[in-house]
Amino acid sequence: MEIAKPFPILKLPFLVLIDIVKNLKKLEIIELSLASKKCRLIIKSIKIPNPGVDFKLVTSTELSQTANDGRVPCSQQQFNYLTNYLKLRTYDIDGADITVEFERAWAEYVCDLFGNNISSLIFDSNISDLDLASLSNWINKRQSTSKMRLCRLYGDCNDSDSISQFFGARTFSIYHLSIQLKFSSKVTPINFGTLDMDEFVAQDEDIKHMPNWISVESVLTSNCVRIWIELCPFTATDLNRIIKGWINGNNSRLEILHLAIKPFDLDQFVEGIEYEQREFDLLRSYSWNSDVMFRREVTIRKGFDIVGNDGTVATFKIENRRWNDERLWDFTLVVWKNGC
């Protein structure tokens, strides 16, 4: 059997080498950078297209499963090289001893290699010994001017305090915040501070325990463009406060608010709110550009118009739907920034 000879890639003309590197996948570029210091310096000198860096903190179980199914083809040699380069102690690659310290150092290495900041942060809130406030402060320092495209939290949530500490320490900007936590019945709402991201999405499929994602006060003081919450415990009184808050000038950036909630008293909801019911044949659509949200368009038939104190018109609608044999209402509020 003929043994393949090494290919002297570094002896190629530099312009040819640039084209080769630009056509490699991100993981292939990282692997090439680990070959030698010269490779790393060459890659750093090349402007890589779309060099977004995704940072995911996983549990030991997840890391072992990922390595076993081949999604992250890594080797002990690569980890040893990285460990030596970062001047850290040796860590096993089966997930048993990999710590947040190593993962941060790994993220710093990749960000430095591509000359970019972290574009997405995804983590399981149940990772043991994970200091979320410290994690938030680390990101604050390393990308004070760059907006993170995506921040996603997932896993079981039995205590919201540590998550609240993460957002309490946060000063970095987020475009899309996704919460995919399974709340236990006694968990208090997460304190997000000021919701100033463009998109906030919270999802759960367990209707037995309506998750306390967020407080009414957080919605009232938010500065989000789009808020989309599946399974929400808000009441008619809560929605009445939110609508009146918008009318009085809260969250001038808001374009859409969607909540999946249990049926409520309509008279209590509209108390003190002036509205106009529109004709059945009237169809209006709101669409938006997003590379993260699964929905990018909402169509409202008929609906009820309200007018803010600044003259801006918004429309709310309520629709029935079934969820695991339970009856829910989809409440949607659309603000027509460019007229309706």
mmCIF file of N, CA and C in Angstrom, residues 83-135:
data_model
loop_
_atom_site.group_PDB
_atom_site.id
_atom_site.type_symbol
_atom_site.label_atom_id
_atom_site.label_comp_id
_atom_site.label_asym_id
_atom_site.label_seq_id
_atom_site.Cartn_x
_atom_site.Cartn_y
_atom_site.Cartn_z
ATOM 1 N N THR A 83 -2.770 23.078 25.039
ATOM 2 C CA THR A 83 -2.451 23.215 26.455
ATOM 3 C C THR A 83 -1.078 23.851 26.644
ATOM 4 N N ASN A 84 -0.100 23.398 25.855
ATOM 5 C CA ASN A 84 1.244 23.967 25.949
ATOM 6 C C ASN A 84 1.263 25.422 25.501
ATOM 7 N N TYR A 85 0.532 25.713 24.417
ATOM 8 C CA TYR A 85 0.506 27.074 23.890
ATOM 9 C C TYR A 85 -0.124 28.037 24.893
ATOM 10 N N LEU A 86 -1.185 27.574 25.572
ATOM 11 C CA LEU A 86 -1.892 28.427 26.519
ATOM 12 C C LEU A 86 -1.274 28.396 27.909
ATOM 13 N N LYS A 87 -0.248 27.540 28.071
ATOM 14 C CA LYS A 87 0.447 27.423 29.357
ATOM 15 C C LYS A 87 -0.517 27.026 30.479
ATOM 16 N N LEU A 88 -1.370 26.051 30.174
ATOM 17 C CA LEU A 88 -2.292 25.510 31.171
ATOM 18 C C LEU A 88 -1.860 24.095 31.519
ATOM 19 N N ARG A 89 -2.365 23.605 32.641
ATOM 20 C CA ARG A 89 -2.068 22.218 32.972
ATOM 21 C C ARG A 89 -2.835 21.304 32.019
ATOM 22 N N THR A 90 -2.440 20.046 31.938
ATOM 23 C CA THR A 90 -3.055 19.110 31.003
ATOM 24 C C THR A 90 -4.470 18.744 31.451
ATOM 25 N N TYR A 91 -5.377 18.697 30.490
ATOM 26 C CA TYR A 91 -6.755 18.294 30.751
ATOM 27 C C TYR A 91 -7.086 17.087 29.879
ATOM 28 N N ASP A 92 -7.914 16.204 30.406
ATOM 29 C CA ASP A 92 -8.380 15.084 29.599
ATOM 30 C C ASP A 92 -9.374 15.590 28.569
ATOM 31 N N ILE A 93 -9.486 14.894 27.440
ATOM 32 C CA ILE A 93 -10.420 15.343 26.411
ATOM 33 C C ILE A 93 -11.742 14.591 26.462
ATOM 34 N N ASP A 94 -11.900 13.676 27.440
ATOM 35 C CA ASP A 94 -13.168 12.947 27.511
ATOM 36 C C ASP A 94 -14.215 13.727 28.300
ATOM 37 N N GLY A 95 -13.874 14.915 28.746
ATOM 38 C CA GLY A 95 -14.844 15.754 29.431
ATOM 39 C C GLY A 95 -14.771 15.664 30.931
ATOM 40 N N ALA A 96 -14.036 14.702 31.466
ATOM 41 C CA ALA A 96 -14.031 14.514 32.909
ATOM 42 C C ALA A 96 -13.356 15.657 33.645
ATOM 43 N N ASP A 97 -12.287 16.207 33.062
ATOM 44 C CA ASP A 97 -11.514 17.222 33.759
ATOM 45 C C ASP A 97 -11.446 18.556 33.030
ATOM 46 N N ILE A 98 -12.119 18.680 31.892
ATOM 47 C CA ILE A 98 -12.093 19.959 31.187
ATOM 48 C C ILE A 98 -12.874 20.984 32.000
ATOM 49 N N THR A 99 -12.262 22.106 32.282
ATOM 50 C CA THR A 99 -12.884 23.112 33.128
ATOM 51 C C THR A 99 -13.254 24.343 32.318
ATOM 52 N N VAL A 100 -13.999 25.233 32.974
ATOM 53 C CA VAL A 100 -14.372 26.481 32.332
ATOM 54 C C VAL A 100 -13.130 27.297 32.008
ATOM 55 N N GLU A 101 -12.091 27.173 32.854
ATOM 56 C CA GLU A 101 -10.833 27.885 32.594
ATOM 57 C C GLU A 101 -10.262 27.486 31.239
ATOM 58 N N PHE A 102 -10.260 26.179 30.967
ATOM 59 C CA PHE A 102 -9.738 25.705 29.692
ATOM 60 C C PHE A 102 -10.615 26.190 28.542
ATOM 61 N N GLU A 103 -11.932 26.134 28.721
ATOM 62 C CA GLU A 103 -12.843 26.525 27.647
ATOM 63 C C GLU A 103 -12.717 28.014 27.332
ATOM 64 N N ARG A 104 -12.511 28.829 28.358
ATOM 65 C CA ARG A 104 -12.283 30.253 28.116
ATOM 66 C C ARG A 104 -10.990 30.464 27.331
ATOM 67 N N ALA A 105 -9.942 29.757 27.747
ATOM 68 C CA ALA A 105 -8.658 29.890 27.062
ATOM 69 C C ALA A 105 -8.773 29.437 25.608
ATOM 70 N N TRP A 106 -9.519 28.372 25.385
ATOM 71 C CA TRP A 106 -9.748 27.873 24.030
ATOM 72 C C TRP A 106 -10.492 28.921 23.207
ATOM 73 N N ALA A 107 -11.506 29.560 23.805
ATOM 74 C CA ALA A 107 -12.250 30.608 23.106
ATOM 75 C C ALA A 107 -11.348 31.793 22.780
ATOM 76 N N GLU A 108 -10.477 32.161 23.719
ATOM 77 C CA GLU A 108 -9.549 33.267 23.482
ATOM 78 C C GLU A 108 -8.612 32.941 22.317
ATOM 79 N N TYR A 109 -8.155 31.687 22.272
ATOM 80 C CA TYR A 109 -7.261 31.268 21.192
ATOM 81 C C TYR A 109 -7.951 31.404 19.837
ATOM 82 N N VAL A 110 -9.188 30.903 19.738
ATOM 83 C CA VAL A 110 -9.906 30.929 18.463
ATOM 84 C C VAL A 110 -10.244 32.366 18.062
ATOM 85 N N CYS A 111 -10.659 33.189 19.036
ATOM 86 C CA CYS A 111 -10.965 34.593 18.734
ATOM 87 C C CYS A 111 -9.722 35.318 18.230
ATOM 88 N N ASP A 112 -8.585 35.050 18.858
ATOM 89 C CA ASP A 112 -7.331 35.675 18.429
ATOM 90 C C ASP A 112 -6.933 35.193 17.039
ATOM 91 N N LEU A 113 -7.170 33.913 16.769
ATOM 92 C CA LEU A 113 -6.811 33.341 15.470
ATOM 93 C C LEU A 113 -7.597 34.000 14.343
ATOM 94 N N PHE A 114 -8.901 34.177 14.545
ATOM 95 C CA PHE A 114 -9.754 34.743 13.503
ATOM 96 C C PHE A 114 -9.869 36.263 13.589
ATOM 97 N N GLY A 115 -9.293 36.851 14.631
ATOM 98 C CA GLY A 115 -9.369 38.302 14.773
ATOM 99 C C GLY A 115 -10.781 38.789 14.973
ATOM 100 N N ASN A 116 -11.550 38.054 15.783
ATOM 101 C CA ASN A 116 -12.953 38.413 15.968
ATOM 102 C C ASN A 116 -13.369 38.149 17.405
ATOM 103 N N ASN A 117 -14.549 38.660 17.767
ATOM 104 C CA ASN A 117 -15.098 38.421 19.092
ATOM 105 C C ASN A 117 -16.039 37.224 19.070
ATOM 106 N N ILE A 118 -16.570 36.881 20.220
ATOM 107 C CA ILE A 118 -17.522 35.777 20.324
ATOM 108 C C ILE A 118 -18.845 36.213 19.711
ATOM 109 N N SER A 119 -19.326 35.457 18.729
ATOM 110 C CA SER A 119 -20.586 35.816 18.073
ATOM 111 C C SER A 119 -21.775 35.127 18.724
ATOM 112 N N SER A 120 -21.547 33.984 19.376
ATOM 113 C CA SER A 120 -22.648 33.328 20.075
ATOM 114 C C SER A 120 -22.131 32.622 21.320
ATOM 115 N N LEU A 121 -22.932 32.684 22.373
ATOM 116 C CA LEU A 121 -22.627 32.020 23.641
ATOM 117 C C LEU A 121 -23.790 31.101 23.973
ATOM 118 N N ILE A 122 -23.512 29.806 24.089
ATOM 119 C CA ILE A 122 -24.543 28.811 24.375
ATOM 120 C C ILE A 122 -24.068 27.981 25.558
ATOM 121 N N PHE A 123 -24.893 27.874 26.591
ATOM 122 C CA PHE A 123 -24.437 27.090 27.734
ATOM 123 C C PHE A 123 -25.594 26.507 28.531
ATOM 124 N N ASP A 124 -25.302 25.373 29.152
ATOM 125 C CA ASP A 124 -26.214 24.697 30.061
ATOM 126 C C ASP A 124 -26.058 25.349 31.428
ATOM 127 N N SER A 125 -27.142 25.863 31.966
ATOM 128 C CA SER A 125 -27.070 26.578 33.241
ATOM 129 C C SER A 125 -26.739 25.659 34.408
ATOM 130 N N ASN A 126 -26.739 24.334 34.170
ATOM 131 C CA ASN A 126 -26.475 23.380 35.249
ATOM 132 C C ASN A 126 -25.028 22.909 35.309
ATOM 133 N N ILE A 127 -24.146 23.495 34.520
ATOM 134 C CA ILE A 127 -22.744 23.083 34.576
ATOM 135 C C ILE A 127 -22.213 23.310 35.987
ATOM 136 N N SER A 128 -21.641 22.282 36.561
ATOM 137 C CA SER A 128 -21.171 22.375 37.943
ATOM 138 C C SER A 128 -20.022 23.369 38.065
ATOM 139 N N ASP A 129 -20.018 24.086 39.182
ATOM 140 C CA ASP A 129 -18.956 25.049 39.504
ATOM 141 C C ASP A 129 -18.826 26.162 38.469
ATOM 142 N N LEU A 130 -19.907 26.449 37.738
ATOM 143 C CA LEU A 130 -19.864 27.517 36.747
ATOM 144 C C LEU A 130 -20.279 28.831 37.410
ATOM 145 N N ASP A 131 -19.335 29.750 37.520
ATOM 146 C CA ASP A 131 -19.590 31.063 38.104
ATOM 147 C C ASP A 131 -20.113 31.968 36.991
ATOM 148 N N LEU A 132 -21.439 32.110 36.913
ATOM 149 C CA LEU A 132 -22.040 32.845 35.804
ATOM 150 C C LEU A 132 -21.702 34.330 35.852
ATOM 151 N N ALA A 133 -21.598 34.889 37.048
ATOM 152 C CA ALA A 133 -21.231 36.306 37.150
ATOM 153 C C ALA A 133 -19.814 36.525 36.625
ATOM 154 N N SER A 134 -18.899 35.607 36.955
ATOM 155 C CA SER A 134 -17.523 35.704 36.462
ATOM 156 C C SER A 134 -17.476 35.540 34.948
ATOM 157 N N LEU A 135 -18.289 34.615 34.426
ATOM 158 C CA LEU A 135 -18.364 34.414 32.977
ATOM 159 C C LEU A 135 -18.833 35.689 32.285
#
